[in-house]
Short mmCIF file of C-alpha atoms in Angstrom, two decimals:
data_model
loop_
_atom_site.label_atom_id
_atom_site.label_comp_id
_atom_site.label_asym_id
_atom_site.label_seq_id
_atom_site.Cartn_x
_atom_site.Cartn_y
_atom_site.Cartn_z
CA MET A 1 0.04 -0.13 -0.27
CA GLY A 2 1.56 3.15 -1.21
CA SER A 3 -0.14 6.33 -0.04
CA THR A 4 -2.10 7.30 2.90
CA GLN A 5 -5.31 7.63 0.73
CA GLN A 6 -5.12 3.94 -0.57
CA LYS A 7 -4.81 2.63 3.16
CA PRO A 8 -8.03 1.23 4.25
CA HIS A 9 -9.25 2.87 7.75
CA VAL A 10 -11.06 -0.25 10.21
CA VAL A 11 -12.98 1.38 13.13
CA LEU A 12 -13.00 -0.92 15.76
CA VAL A 13 -15.63 -0.81 18.34
CA PRO A 14 -15.29 -3.28 21.56
CA PHE A 15 -17.58 -3.79 24.38
CA PRO A 16 -16.32 -2.39 27.62
CA ALA A 17 -14.52 -5.07 29.37
CA HIS A 18 -11.02 -6.59 29.38
CA GLY A 19 -12.34 -9.70 27.68
CA HIS A 20 -13.40 -7.64 24.96
CA VAL A 21 -10.97 -4.76 24.41
CA ALA A 22 -7.72 -7.08 24.68
CA PRO A 23 -8.77 -9.18 21.80
CA HIS A 24 -9.77 -6.06 19.33
CA THR A 25 -6.22 -4.44 20.30
CA GLN A 26 -4.92 -7.45 19.54
CA LEU A 27 -6.71 -7.43 16.23
CA ALA A 28 -5.60 -3.79 15.99
CA ARG A 29 -2.00 -4.46 16.19
CA ILE A 30 -2.09 -7.14 13.47
CA LEU A 31 -3.71 -4.93 11.31
CA LEU A 32 -1.32 -2.05 11.78
CA ALA A 33 1.46 -4.51 10.86
CA ARG A 34 -0.42 -5.17 7.56
CA GLY A 35 -0.28 -1.14 6.77
CA VAL A 36 -4.33 -1.09 7.85
CA HIS A 37 -5.22 2.62 9.83
CA VAL A 38 -6.92 1.62 12.94
CA THR A 39 -9.40 3.42 15.07
CA LEU A 40 -10.14 2.11 18.41
CA VAL A 41 -13.47 3.30 19.68
CA HIS A 42 -13.89 3.41 23.58
CA THR A 43 -17.45 4.38 25.38
CA GLU A 44 -17.08 7.13 27.98
CA LEU A 45 -17.27 5.27 31.15
CA HIS A 46 -14.35 2.90 30.17
CA HIS A 47 -12.69 5.20 28.67
CA ARG A 48 -12.21 7.32 32.43
CA ARG A 49 -11.83 3.93 34.24
CA LEU A 50 -8.72 3.33 32.10
CA LEU A 51 -7.30 6.67 32.63
CA ARG A 52 -7.69 6.18 36.22
CA ALA A 53 -5.92 2.58 36.25
CA LYS A 54 -3.16 3.96 34.29
CA ARG A 55 -2.66 7.26 36.67
CA GLY A 56 0.76 8.29 37.35
CA ALA A 57 2.07 5.59 34.95
CA GLU A 58 4.17 6.14 31.86
CA VAL A 59 2.24 7.06 28.88
CA SER A 60 3.66 5.95 25.91
CA SER A 61 2.47 7.68 22.55
CA SER A 62 0.72 6.13 20.15
CA PRO A 63 1.66 4.80 16.87
CA PRO A 64 1.32 6.21 13.40
CA GLY A 65 -1.67 4.93 11.78
CA PHE A 66 -3.28 3.96 15.18
CA GLY A 67 -5.82 6.61 16.77
CA VAL A 68 -8.50 6.22 19.59
CA GLU A 69 -11.79 8.01 19.87
CA VAL A 70 -14.47 8.37 22.62
CA ILE A 71 -18.16 8.49 22.30
CA SER A 72 -20.52 9.74 25.12
CA ASP A 73 -22.59 6.96 26.71
CA GLY A 74 -23.90 8.96 29.57
CA LEU A 75 -22.19 6.77 32.39
CA SER A 76 -21.02 7.97 35.39
CA LEU A 77 -17.60 7.19 36.92
CA GLU A 78 -19.58 7.86 40.13
CA ASP A 79 -22.46 6.01 39.67
CA PRO A 80 -22.04 3.22 37.31
CA PRO A 81 -24.60 0.88 36.22
CA ARG A 82 -24.88 -2.27 38.73
CA THR A 83 -26.28 -4.85 36.38
CA LEU A 84 -25.04 -5.95 32.62
CA GLN A 85 -28.77 -5.12 31.70
CA ALA A 86 -28.70 -1.67 32.83
CA HIS A 87 -25.32 -0.99 30.88
CA HIS A 88 -26.49 -2.43 27.86
CA GLU A 89 -29.63 -0.80 27.98
CA THR A 90 -27.88 2.75 28.26
CA MET A 91 -25.33 1.80 25.60
CA GLU A 92 -28.10 1.27 23.17
CA LYS A 93 -29.85 4.23 24.21
CA ASN A 94 -26.90 6.67 24.34
CA CYS A 95 -24.31 5.69 22.01
CA LEU A 96 -26.21 5.40 18.48
CA GLN A 97 -26.29 9.23 17.77
CA PRO A 98 -22.20 9.95 18.90
CA PHE A 99 -21.24 7.05 17.47
CA LYS A 100 -23.14 7.87 14.24
CA ALA A 101 -21.53 11.76 14.17
CA LEU A 102 -17.94 10.47 14.80
CA LEU A 103 -18.35 7.85 11.49
CA ARG A 104 -19.69 11.14 9.63
CA LYS A 105 -16.43 13.03 10.71
CA MET A 106 -14.51 10.24 9.69
CA ILE A 107 -15.86 9.27 6.68
CA ASN A 108 -14.39 12.87 5.27
CA GLY A 109 -11.40 12.29 6.94
CA MET A 110 -7.80 10.97 5.81
CA PRO A 111 -7.71 7.79 5.40
CA PRO A 112 -11.53 7.75 4.90
CA VAL A 113 -13.02 5.23 7.15
CA SER A 114 -13.33 1.78 5.11
CA CYS A 115 -14.97 -0.28 7.52
CA VAL A 116 -16.57 -1.12 10.85
CA VAL A 117 -15.39 -3.50 13.11
CA ALA A 118 -18.22 -3.93 15.72
CA ASP A 119 -17.87 -6.30 18.88
CA THR A 120 -20.99 -8.63 18.97
CA PRO A 121 -22.34 -7.19 22.28
CA MET A 122 -22.34 -3.88 20.80
CA PRO A 123 -25.18 -3.87 17.91
CA PHE A 124 -25.58 -0.20 18.08
CA ALA A 125 -22.00 0.29 16.25
CA ALA A 126 -23.26 -2.27 13.20
CA VAL A 127 -26.82 -0.27 13.36
CA GLY A 128 -24.76 3.20 13.34
CA ALA A 129 -21.98 1.77 10.74
CA ARG A 130 -25.45 1.03 8.28
CA GLU A 131 -27.31 3.90 8.75
CA VAL A 132 -24.17 6.00 7.59
CA GLY A 133 -23.42 3.77 4.90
CA VAL A 134 -20.49 1.98 6.23
CA PRO A 135 -19.85 -1.69 6.30
CA ASP A 136 -19.52 -3.45 9.23
CA VAL A 137 -18.22 -6.81 10.12
CA GLN A 138 -18.75 -8.88 12.89
CA PHE A 139 -16.09 -9.60 15.78
CA PHE A 140 -17.29 -12.14 18.11
CA THR A 141 -14.74 -12.54 21.08
CA ALA A 142 -15.64 -15.28 22.19
CA SER A 143 -15.84 -18.90 21.20
CA ALA A 144 -17.74 -20.46 18.14
CA CYS A 145 -19.39 -23.00 20.55
CA GLY A 146 -20.54 -19.86 22.83
CA LEU A 147 -21.87 -17.83 19.54
CA MET A 148 -23.51 -21.53 18.62
CA GLY A 149 -25.34 -21.34 21.94
CA TYR A 150 -26.64 -17.62 21.62
CA LEU A 151 -28.02 -18.40 18.12
CA GLN A 152 -30.15 -21.09 19.76
CA PHE A 153 -31.85 -18.46 21.87
CA GLU A 154 -34.98 -18.33 19.79
CA GLU A 155 -35.49 -21.48 19.17
CA LEU A 156 -35.21 -22.48 22.70
CA VAL A 157 -38.30 -19.93 23.29
CA LYS A 158 -40.03 -21.24 20.13
CA ARG A 159 -39.73 -25.05 21.26
CA GLY A 160 -40.93 -23.89 24.82
CA VAL A 161 -37.65 -25.29 26.85
CA ILE A 162 -37.67 -21.33 28.48
CA PRO A 163 -38.83 -20.03 30.34
CA LEU A 164 -38.34 -22.13 32.97
CA LYS A 165 -41.20 -23.68 35.15
CA GLY A 166 -40.70 -22.74 38.41
CA SER A 167 -38.34 -21.19 41.08
CA ASP A 168 -36.28 -24.52 41.68
CA TYR A 169 -34.99 -25.13 38.25
CA LYS A 170 -31.32 -25.00 39.41
CA SER A 171 -31.87 -27.91 41.48
CA ASP A 172 -35.24 -30.11 40.17
CA GLY A 173 -33.15 -31.42 37.02
CA SER A 174 -34.65 -28.95 34.91
CA LEU A 175 -31.29 -27.94 33.45
CA ASP A 176 -30.19 -31.50 32.50
CA THR A 177 -32.90 -31.15 29.95
CA PRO A 178 -31.20 -32.67 26.35
CA LEU A 179 -30.56 -30.96 23.45
CA ASP A 180 -29.68 -32.81 21.11
CA TRP A 181 -30.40 -30.78 18.20
CA VAL A 182 -27.89 -27.92 18.62
CA PRO A 183 -25.99 -28.01 15.47
CA GLY A 184 -22.03 -29.49 15.86
CA MET A 185 -22.60 -30.19 19.66
CA LYS A 186 -23.47 -33.46 20.72
CA GLY A 187 -25.24 -33.99 24.25
CA MET A 188 -25.78 -30.95 25.07
CA ARG A 189 -28.01 -29.91 27.90
CA LEU A 190 -29.48 -27.14 29.02
CA ARG A 191 -27.42 -26.26 31.76
CA ASP A 192 -24.25 -26.21 29.19
CA MET A 193 -25.96 -23.19 27.31
CA PRO A 194 -24.98 -19.50 28.19
CA THR A 195 -26.37 -18.68 30.89
CA PHE A 196 -28.97 -15.83 30.51
CA CYS A 197 -31.36 -18.08 28.91
CA HIS A 198 -31.50 -19.89 32.42
CA THR A 199 -34.85 -17.77 33.50
CA THR A 200 -38.40 -18.44 34.50
CA ASP A 201 -39.31 -14.65 32.65
CA ALA A 202 -40.77 -14.90 29.03
CA ASN A 203 -39.64 -11.24 29.16
CA GLU A 204 -36.24 -11.57 30.05
CA TRP A 205 -34.86 -8.75 28.85
CA LEU A 206 -30.98 -10.42 28.00
CA VAL A 207 -32.63 -13.38 25.95
CA HIS A 208 -34.32 -10.66 23.93
CA PHE A 209 -31.31 -8.68 23.26
CA HIS A 210 -29.23 -11.88 22.94
CA VAL A 211 -31.49 -12.83 20.06
CA HIS A 212 -31.07 -8.97 18.56
CA GLN A 213 -27.72 -9.24 18.63
CA MET A 214 -27.47 -12.59 16.80
CA LYS A 215 -29.81 -10.99 14.02
CA ILE A 216 -27.86 -7.91 13.50
CA ALA A 217 -24.47 -10.52 13.43
CA ALA A 218 -25.95 -12.40 10.67
CA SER A 219 -26.85 -9.51 8.59
CA SER A 220 -23.19 -8.37 8.96
CA LYS A 221 -20.50 -8.32 5.92
CA ALA A 222 -18.41 -11.10 7.80
CA LEU A 223 -17.98 -12.53 10.97
CA ILE A 224 -14.48 -12.55 12.51
CA LEU A 225 -14.03 -15.53 15.70
CA ASN A 226 -10.84 -15.77 17.79
CA THR A 227 -10.59 -19.44 17.47
CA PHE A 228 -8.68 -22.04 15.28
CA TYR A 229 -10.18 -24.34 12.66
CA GLU A 230 -8.62 -27.69 14.14
CA MET A 231 -10.20 -27.18 17.96
CA GLU A 232 -13.84 -26.34 16.72
CA LYS A 233 -14.29 -27.82 13.57
CA ASP A 234 -17.67 -29.39 14.19
CA VAL A 235 -19.32 -26.02 15.41
CA LEU A 236 -17.19 -23.98 12.71
CA ASP A 237 -18.69 -25.96 9.89
CA ALA A 238 -22.43 -25.74 11.82
CA LEU A 239 -21.87 -22.33 11.53
CA ALA A 240 -20.96 -22.04 8.09
CA ALA A 241 -23.93 -23.80 7.01
CA HIS A 242 -26.18 -21.55 9.51
CA LEU A 243 -25.37 -18.31 8.77
CA PRO A 244 -24.87 -16.51 5.42
CA GLN A 245 -21.56 -14.55 5.63
CA PRO A 246 -17.84 -15.57 5.18
CA ILE A 247 -16.58 -16.32 8.84
CA TYR A 248 -12.90 -15.80 9.66
CA ASN A 249 -11.67 -17.76 12.35
CA VAL A 250 -8.21 -16.00 13.11
CA GLY A 251 -7.04 -17.22 16.66
CA PRO A 252 -5.54 -18.03 18.87
CA ILE A 253 -5.12 -14.29 18.31
CA ALA A 254 -2.84 -13.49 21.13
CA SER A 255 -0.17 -16.13 19.43
CA ILE A 256 -0.28 -14.13 16.08
CA VAL A 257 0.75 -10.96 18.09
CA ALA A 258 3.19 -12.61 19.83
CA ALA A 259 4.98 -13.20 16.26
CA LEU A 260 4.41 -9.84 15.07
CA PRO A 261 8.00 -8.08 14.05
CA GLY A 262 8.78 -5.00 15.75
CA ASP A 263 5.06 -4.41 17.09
CA LYS A 264 4.34 -0.87 16.62
CA LEU A 265 1.08 -1.03 19.20
CA ALA A 266 2.43 -3.11 21.87
CA ALA A 267 4.13 -0.39 24.55
CA SER A 268 0.27 1.15 24.40
CA SER A 269 -2.15 -1.51 24.42
CA ASP A 270 -2.71 -2.64 27.53
CA ALA A 271 -6.56 -3.01 28.25
CA SER A 272 -6.28 -3.74 31.53
CA LEU A 273 -8.21 -1.80 34.31
CA LEU A 274 -5.91 -3.59 37.34
CA GLN A 275 -2.26 -3.14 37.97
CA GLU A 276 -0.36 -6.56 37.75
CA ASP A 277 1.38 -7.97 40.69
CA ARG A 278 5.11 -7.96 39.73
CA GLU A 279 6.65 -10.35 42.34
CA CYS A 280 4.53 -13.58 41.86
CA MET A 281 6.85 -14.25 38.80
CA ALA A 282 9.74 -14.74 41.75
CA TRP A 283 7.55 -16.92 43.95
CA LEU A 284 6.89 -19.13 40.35
CA ASP A 285 10.72 -19.53 39.76
CA GLY A 286 11.11 -20.96 43.33
CA LYS A 287 8.82 -23.74 42.32
CA ALA A 288 9.34 -27.38 41.11
CA THR A 289 7.76 -28.19 37.62
CA ARG A 290 4.26 -28.00 37.14
CA SER A 291 3.83 -27.99 41.03
CA VAL A 292 1.71 -24.95 41.05
CA VAL A 293 -1.99 -24.42 40.84
CA TYR A 294 -2.97 -21.15 39.27
CA VAL A 295 -6.27 -19.90 40.11
CA SER A 296 -8.19 -17.20 38.22
CA PHE A 297 -11.60 -15.96 37.49
CA GLY A 298 -10.80 -13.03 34.75
CA SER A 299 -11.43 -9.69 35.02
CA HIS A 300 -15.50 -9.78 36.04
CA ALA A 301 -16.72 -13.19 37.25
CA ASN A 302 -17.45 -13.37 40.62
CA MET A 303 -17.94 -17.04 42.31
CA GLY A 304 -19.89 -15.35 45.47
CA ASP A 305 -19.58 -14.58 49.10
CA THR A 306 -20.79 -18.23 50.47
CA THR A 307 -18.18 -19.98 47.87
CA LEU A 308 -14.98 -18.23 48.19
CA PRO A 309 -14.38 -19.60 51.85
CA GLU A 310 -14.92 -23.19 50.80
CA PHE A 311 -12.87 -22.66 47.74
CA ALA A 312 -10.24 -20.87 49.71
CA ALA A 313 -10.02 -23.81 52.53
CA GLY A 314 -10.46 -26.47 49.65
CA LEU A 315 -6.97 -24.83 47.95
CA ALA A 316 -5.37 -24.47 51.39
CA ARG A 317 -6.11 -28.60 51.82
CA CYS A 318 -4.90 -29.17 48.29
CA GLY A 319 -1.40 -30.53 49.08
CA SER A 320 -0.13 -28.29 46.28
CA PRO A 321 1.33 -24.39 46.31
CA TYR A 322 -0.89 -22.46 44.31
CA LEU A 323 -1.15 -18.54 42.87
CA TRP A 324 -4.84 -17.42 43.48
CA VAL A 325 -5.68 -13.95 41.66
CA LEU A 326 -8.35 -12.33 44.12
CA ARG A 327 -9.05 -9.14 42.25
CA PRO A 328 -10.02 -6.29 44.81
CA ASP A 329 -13.85 -6.64 44.70
CA MET A 330 -13.64 -10.07 45.44
CA ALA A 331 -11.57 -9.32 48.26
CA ALA A 332 -12.64 -11.31 51.19
CA ASP A 333 -11.48 -12.81 54.84
CA VAL A 334 -10.41 -16.17 53.51
CA GLU A 335 -7.84 -18.98 55.04
CA VAL A 336 -4.78 -18.85 52.55
CA GLY A 337 -2.60 -22.16 52.79
CA GLU A 338 0.89 -22.17 54.02
CA ASP A 339 2.54 -22.34 50.56
CA GLY A 340 -0.18 -20.18 49.11
CA LEU A 341 0.15 -16.93 47.49
CA VAL A 342 -2.71 -14.38 46.61
CA VAL A 343 -2.44 -11.28 44.56
CA PRO A 344 -4.91 -8.54 42.91
CA TRP A 345 -3.95 -9.33 39.37
CA CYS A 346 -1.26 -10.79 37.01
CA ALA A 347 0.36 -10.89 33.91
CA GLN A 348 -1.58 -14.31 32.96
CA GLU A 349 0.16 -15.43 29.94
CA ALA A 350 3.41 -15.20 31.46
CA VAL A 351 2.07 -16.85 34.62
CA LEU A 352 0.52 -20.02 32.55
CA ASP A 353 3.94 -19.91 30.59
CA HIS A 354 5.94 -20.45 33.27
CA PRO A 355 6.85 -24.43 33.96
CA ALA A 356 5.98 -24.35 37.28
CA VAL A 357 2.35 -23.91 36.87
CA GLY A 358 0.74 -27.47 36.61
CA LEU A 359 -3.32 -26.71 35.89
CA PHE A 360 -5.30 -23.38 35.85
CA VAL A 361 -8.29 -23.43 37.66
CA SER A 362 -10.79 -20.87 35.57
CA HIS A 363 -13.89 -19.46 35.01
CA CYS A 364 -13.85 -20.38 31.60
CA GLY A 365 -13.69 -17.30 29.99
CA TRP A 366 -12.62 -17.69 26.26
CA ASN A 367 -9.30 -15.74 26.13
CA SER A 368 -8.31 -17.64 29.43
CA ILE A 369 -8.78 -20.97 27.51
CA LEU A 370 -7.21 -20.13 24.42
CA GLU A 371 -4.27 -18.61 26.67
CA SER A 372 -4.47 -22.34 28.59
CA VAL A 373 -4.03 -23.87 25.47
CA ALA A 374 -1.21 -22.11 24.14
CA ALA A 375 0.79 -22.77 27.12
CA GLY A 376 -0.16 -26.40 27.15
CA VAL A 377 -1.70 -26.28 30.93
CA PRO A 378 -4.81 -28.60 31.78
CA VAL A 379 -7.75 -26.85 33.04
CA LEU A 380 -10.16 -27.36 35.95
CA GLY A 381 -13.45 -25.40 35.15
CA CYS A 382 -15.66 -23.29 37.63
CA PRO A 383 -17.80 -21.77 35.01
CA VAL A 384 -20.16 -18.84 36.55
CA VAL A 385 -21.83 -16.58 33.98
CA SER A 386 -22.53 -16.14 29.98
CA GLU A 387 -21.22 -18.78 27.61
CA GLN A 388 -18.55 -19.71 30.25
CA THR A 389 -20.55 -22.87 30.71
CA THR A 390 -21.05 -24.01 27.32
CA ASN A 391 -16.63 -23.23 27.04
CA CYS A 392 -16.80 -25.80 30.31
CA ARG A 393 -18.63 -28.31 28.71
CA GLN A 394 -16.17 -28.76 25.89
CA VAL A 395 -13.10 -28.37 27.97
CA SER A 396 -14.13 -31.78 29.70
CA VAL A 397 -16.69 -33.57 26.85
CA SER A 398 -14.95 -32.32 23.33
CA TRP A 399 -11.72 -31.45 23.77
CA GLY A 400 -10.53 -33.42 26.77
CA ILE A 401 -8.17 -31.02 28.41
CA GLY A 402 -9.75 -30.73 31.87
CA GLU A 403 -12.78 -31.44 34.06
CA GLU A 404 -15.51 -28.91 35.56
CA LEU A 405 -15.79 -29.04 39.33
CA PRO A 406 -19.10 -29.84 40.27
CA LYS A 407 -21.53 -26.74 41.43
CA GLY A 408 -21.53 -26.73 45.31
CA SER A 409 -18.62 -28.43 45.96
CA LYS A 410 -16.92 -28.19 49.30
CA SER A 411 -13.78 -27.75 50.24
CA ASN A 412 -12.74 -31.35 50.57
CA GLU A 413 -14.25 -32.26 47.07
CA ILE A 414 -12.55 -29.32 46.16
CA ALA A 415 -8.97 -30.48 47.44
CA THR A 416 -9.76 -34.32 46.24
CA ILE A 417 -10.62 -32.97 42.65
CA VAL A 418 -7.57 -30.55 42.13
CA LYS A 419 -5.14 -33.72 43.67
CA GLU A 420 -6.21 -35.60 40.80
CA MET A 421 -5.76 -32.85 38.19
CA MET A 422 -2.23 -32.43 39.55
CA ALA A 423 -1.26 -35.98 40.13
CA GLY A 424 -3.65 -38.34 38.99
CA LYS A 425 -4.89 -40.15 35.73
CA LYS A 426 -7.24 -37.66 34.50
CA GLY A 427 -4.69 -34.43 35.04
CA MET A 428 -2.68 -36.61 33.08
CA GLU A 429 -4.45 -37.41 30.33
CA ALA A 430 -5.67 -33.61 30.27
CA ARG A 431 -2.13 -32.59 29.87
CA GLU A 432 -1.36 -35.27 27.16
CA LYS A 433 -4.92 -33.46 25.25
CA VAL A 434 -3.82 -30.15 25.46
CA LEU A 435 -0.56 -30.47 24.42
CA GLU A 436 -1.86 -31.87 21.43
CA TRP A 437 -3.93 -28.90 21.15
CA LYS A 438 -1.36 -26.19 21.41
CA ARG A 439 0.63 -27.79 18.87
CA LEU A 440 -2.41 -27.29 16.36
CA ALA A 441 -2.88 -24.14 17.45
CA GLU A 442 0.75 -23.27 16.79
CA GLU A 443 0.78 -24.81 13.41
CA ALA A 444 -2.79 -22.71 12.65
CA THR A 445 -1.04 -19.44 13.65
CA LYS A 446 2.22 -19.99 11.87
CA ASP A 447 2.78 -18.75 8.35
CA GLY A 448 0.66 -20.93 5.77
CA GLY A 449 -1.41 -22.11 8.91
CA SER A 450 -5.47 -21.94 8.79
CA SER A 451 -5.52 -18.61 11.18
CA HIS A 452 -2.81 -16.87 9.60
CA GLU A 453 -4.27 -17.26 6.38
CA ASN A 454 -7.65 -16.22 7.22
CA ILE A 455 -5.84 -12.73 8.19
CA GLY A 456 -4.72 -12.12 4.94
CA ARG A 457 -8.29 -13.31 3.50
CA LEU A 458 -9.81 -10.61 5.88
CA VAL A 459 -8.02 -8.01 4.99
CA ASP A 460 -7.88 -8.87 0.85
CA ASP A 461 -11.37 -9.90 0.73
CA VAL A 462 -13.15 -7.59 3.25
CA LEU A 463 -11.08 -4.37 4.61
CA LEU A 464 -9.16 -3.64 1.54
CA LYS A 465 -12.44 -3.72 -0.90
CA GLY A 466 -13.99 -1.04 1.80
CA ARG A 467 -16.69 1.19 0.45
#
């Protein structure tokens, strides 16, 4: 690409949470390396949180070809929304017009905007692009199996599976209802679906909002997924038959970013709102190979005040040293074993790559699953919300890289299953399987691999064509 005028200009609009902003920033780094001009759009509340988190830290200037814009969301840093529904409702109500105004300005800019990459939970971004006349592409940052789960919400309503009958559905067996019709995913149960459909309310807002998201996604120009074909082959094939537009699986996207020569955006691309602990790596250095249990529930998932003490007691009795990320908002007076270390946040990829780590106890967020595969570390799943339940089902049933911790497990049960995953037969089998997936992920992301080639196709077939 020669002159600035010839560059495609891609606008990325991530949902304002770490698990969404991080993969969008990684995609921005890849596109920037391929000569694409990139603008990352933050909502005002998230941008303020980022500034507050980085207060006092050295701020790196953005490289040429990369910009950041902020749109008003009408939300207050002092009184943020208390629920996911409130956050979505406010953004859908307040962000459309500011985003359209931003796009109109960038259409006449240099280079003019050629495509909007909208995070699927931000349907206003796709709607705004269409109303202004800019092509939109969807970036679904979770798993292909999670996307398939959300695509079934409308079918669940049509078949009368939801709303559930009675308030005891969590314990009366209702969640074990078989869903043998889900494309590409044999043996699914209702409990394995994204949790937003587990409701007794026929008017549940989040169910209808996800149906709306899926309709917007299905009518986009293309769909980007942070996965690789070999790992989710059955689901990706089913999605290709179900959706009208081309699908570009480009993951694990972090692995492609790691191989970029002279990454221009690396110094200014940290999307975290939390400060990383710097001492845990030295602590890991003093531990034997594959001896440490690493525990993290990501940037938002919360296991609840009643579960934390049991979980802490189970870790303290598991017989292995453990590193536990306990965010400030999860802080509780918990029992910490003699060989346990609790930190508020850490550099997860570096921790998982450390030879001392032998097990990842995870909420099964998609970024965490991919990072675990990339590091070759088996998983003990403790899903909390959204498609984490779907990912966890795949972890234990389809991919064989771990097990699920049964709901309501007491401390002795937690200690027992951690011991089994660290030194027992199940743990050994999971370790062998995850190393196989690690090899396939490496092949997918290197030059000539399925994901690496899809990046090129995405740029050439969608982004370069622009308007």
